[in-house]
């Protein structure tokens, strides 16, 4: 078995959720069946979304520092449970000696939608600007949809901030408005393209929508990679 | 702020719970307020309880390897969310350049019981044999009580195994029998002296007992240490 490196703390609750999924989704009956993991919580990395929007310092040096720490400590692959950080995925891969998984590609790979289906992407403003899911969905022959009203993006932002502030009930309230609006628009599939959102979504009525959890998709990709590499 | 090293994966679900407590109990409104953490999940470390009972290989070399990995990666203190591993606490401290917290002492320090009060200790057979809580409770002027019937320890063992196997509902069922029996005996305070037990206890009726969670106590001790060191 290979060691999964986790460049985390972006934010901390989302990283705990990622690790929780990793443990739950690994086929194991006892401790020794589980996959070794090295998780670096680096919460001081500058805000990713703000940087993409040109409103804050560049997080790339801090992300590279975390990546190299994981490599030196023995990680055989790296997962980053933060969608916005994937704006720098190409630069991270260039400087990495080990594979760095891509959360948006892992997430889109798990969609079971007919060709051309509309998929609503909920994410930070930074991820929307970077086009992370726009690109991945189009490559998969699907039609990315972004929140059309500023009020909806405002509720997404609020939900993320509330999870980071340790207020999951308030976060679920914010996300509920977004999901009701999406269902009312006739959408049927929603990508939770920020790792804080699943923590709120689990407390929401899904309103009949298919919610696709990017944290869970990344955890499944990491497990597949770690176990497959172990066999090889 | 200092970096908290976590020698974990013993077992994996308990380590996720420890990290969850660490994040929830840290006073923080945004990512950057949180404490840096390095968590090494080393689930291949040999079974601690079996080793104490002379029934399995010595885990000390693997524990030291994990400890040194955390030191090299920049941990300023180390927490081990596994009670049984603390049988080797003195040896780990001797070979460590950074402080290694002691889960049983952290747990007993949080008890609010009158002098001489009886405290039931639920733990692995290894921890009972090692006397980890017996010593810590006596030093605090409290009266340690161990399960008097073999059937009760059997239910504790079963609960731990079920959490490790990813069966929390079954684990809660096993622990419920133990708590009912303790309440029936007239006990009022129970130490959950194995980090798997709180994961089951949260699904149980506490039967009016005060349940003291060793995982939470270790998380609080780690936060206090990390923040105090940061101020100094």
PDB file of C-alpha atoms in Angstrom, chain A residues 1 9-13 16 19-20 23 28-41 43-48 69 73 161 164-165 167 196, chain B residues 1 9-13 16 19-20 23 28-41 43-48 69 73 161 164-165 167 196:
ATOM      1  CA  UNK A   1       0.000   0.000   0.000  1.00  0.00           C
ATOM      2  CA  UNK A   9      -6.327  22.553   6.492  1.00  0.00           C
ATOM      3  CA  UNK A  10      -7.866  24.511   3.600  1.00  0.00           C
ATOM      4  CA  UNK A  11     -10.114  24.527   5.588  1.00  0.00           C
ATOM      5  CA  UNK A  12      -9.605  22.262   8.574  1.00  0.00           C
ATOM      6  CA  UNK A  13     -13.193  20.933   8.903  1.00  0.00           C
ATOM      7  CA  UNK A  16     -11.358  16.165   8.637  1.00  0.00           C
ATOM      8  CA  UNK A  19     -10.062  11.910   6.143  1.00  0.00           C
ATOM      9  CA  UNK A  20     -13.350  10.590   7.497  1.00  0.00           C
ATOM     10  CA  UNK A  23     -11.357   5.836   6.401  1.00  0.00           C
ATOM     11  CA  UNK A  28     -11.078  -2.666   6.064  1.00  0.00           C
ATOM     12  CA  UNK A  29     -12.012  -4.807   9.066  1.00  0.00           C
ATOM     13  CA  UNK A  30      -9.119  -3.879  11.378  1.00  0.00           C
ATOM     14  CA  UNK A  31      -6.513  -1.124  11.771  1.00  0.00           C
ATOM     15  CA  UNK A  32      -3.871  -2.946   9.742  1.00  0.00           C
ATOM     16  CA  UNK A  33      -6.120  -3.109   6.628  1.00  0.00           C
ATOM     17  CA  UNK A  34      -6.156   0.710   6.353  1.00  0.00           C
ATOM     18  CA  UNK A  35      -4.027   2.899   4.080  1.00  0.00           C
ATOM     19  CA  UNK A  36      -1.175   4.932   5.617  1.00  0.00           C
ATOM     20  CA  UNK A  37      -1.876   8.664   5.411  1.00  0.00           C
ATOM     21  CA  UNK A  38       0.170  11.775   6.089  1.00  0.00           C
ATOM     22  CA  UNK A  39      -2.071  14.772   6.543  1.00  0.00           C
ATOM     23  CA  UNK A  40      -0.591  18.251   6.822  1.00  0.00           C
ATOM     24  CA  UNK A  41      -3.105  20.810   8.056  1.00  0.00           C
ATOM     25  CA  UNK A  43      -4.448  26.573   7.683  1.00  0.00           C
ATOM     26  CA  UNK A  44      -2.143  29.601   7.370  1.00  0.00           C
ATOM     27  CA  UNK A  45      -1.971  29.196   3.564  1.00  0.00           C
ATOM     28  CA  UNK A  46      -3.401  32.455   2.169  1.00  0.00           C
ATOM     29  CA  UNK A  47      -7.027  32.447   0.962  1.00  0.00           C
ATOM     30  CA  UNK A  48      -7.135  30.740  -2.441  1.00  0.00           C
ATOM     31  CA  UNK A  69       6.916  18.549   3.240  1.00  0.00           C
ATOM     32  CA  UNK A  73       7.872  12.661   4.778  1.00  0.00           C
ATOM     33  CA  UNK A 161     -17.741  31.066   5.558  1.00  0.00           C
ATOM     34  CA  UNK A 164     -15.197  27.635   8.320  1.00  0.00           C
ATOM     35  CA  UNK A 165     -16.541  29.511  11.372  1.00  0.00           C
ATOM     36  CA  UNK A 167     -21.572  27.055  12.270  1.00  0.00           C
ATOM     37  CA  UNK A 196     -16.995  23.016   2.748  1.00  0.00           C
TER      38      UNK A 196
ATOM     39  CA  UNK B   1       1.365  28.793  17.031  1.00  0.00           C
ATOM     40  CA  UNK B   9      -4.155   5.525  12.696  1.00  0.00           C
ATOM     41  CA  UNK B  10      -4.351   3.450  15.915  1.00  0.00           C
ATOM     42  CA  UNK B  11      -7.153   3.135  14.862  1.00  0.00           C
ATOM     43  CA  UNK B  12      -7.983   5.366  11.909  1.00  0.00           C
ATOM     44  CA  UNK B  13     -11.577   6.269  12.884  1.00  0.00           C
ATOM     45  CA  UNK B  16     -10.333  11.212  12.586  1.00  0.00           C
ATOM     46  CA  UNK B  19      -8.747  15.650  14.560  1.00  0.00           C
ATOM     47  CA  UNK B  20     -12.443  16.557  14.478  1.00  0.00           C
ATOM     48  CA  UNK B  23     -10.757  21.519  14.898  1.00  0.00           C
ATOM     49  CA  UNK B  28     -11.381  30.018  15.290  1.00  0.00           C
ATOM     50  CA  UNK B  29     -13.559  31.969  12.847  1.00  0.00           C
ATOM     51  CA  UNK B  30     -11.582  31.331   9.665  1.00  0.00           C
ATOM     52  CA  UNK B  31      -8.968  28.904   8.332  1.00  0.00           C
ATOM     53  CA  UNK B  32      -6.008  31.049   9.328  1.00  0.00           C
ATOM     54  CA  UNK B  33      -7.017  31.016  13.040  1.00  0.00           C
ATOM     55  CA  UNK B  34      -6.499  27.232  13.230  1.00  0.00           C
ATOM     56  CA  UNK B  35      -3.471  25.360  14.563  1.00  0.00           C
ATOM     57  CA  UNK B  36      -1.124  23.629  12.083  1.00  0.00           C
ATOM     58  CA  UNK B  37      -1.283  19.850  12.444  1.00  0.00           C
ATOM     59  CA  UNK B  38       0.752  16.988  11.025  1.00  0.00           C
ATOM     60  CA  UNK B  39      -1.149  13.734  11.322  1.00  0.00           C
ATOM     61  CA  UNK B  40       0.544  10.448  10.469  1.00  0.00           C
ATOM     62  CA  UNK B  41      -1.924   7.579  10.138  1.00  0.00           C
ATOM     63  CA  UNK B  43      -2.356   1.724  10.839  1.00  0.00           C
ATOM     64  CA  UNK B  44       0.231  -1.007  10.253  1.00  0.00           C
ATOM     65  CA  UNK B  45       1.685  -0.498  13.767  1.00  0.00           C
ATOM     66  CA  UNK B  46       1.224  -3.893  15.492  1.00  0.00           C
ATOM     67  CA  UNK B  47      -1.709  -4.266  17.903  1.00  0.00           C
ATOM     68  CA  UNK B  48      -0.827  -2.525  21.167  1.00  0.00           C
ATOM     69  CA  UNK B  69       8.816  11.095  11.167  1.00  0.00           C
ATOM     70  CA  UNK B  73       8.472  17.035   9.529  1.00  0.00           C
ATOM     71  CA  UNK B 161     -13.434  -4.246  17.385  1.00  0.00           C
ATOM     72  CA  UNK B 164     -12.443  -0.598  13.991  1.00  0.00           C
ATOM     73  CA  UNK B 165     -14.538  -2.673  11.564  1.00  0.00           C
ATOM     74  CA  UNK B 167     -19.812  -0.843  12.545  1.00  0.00           C
ATOM     75  CA  UNK B 196     -12.700   3.894  19.928  1.00  0.00           C
TER      76      UNK B 196
END
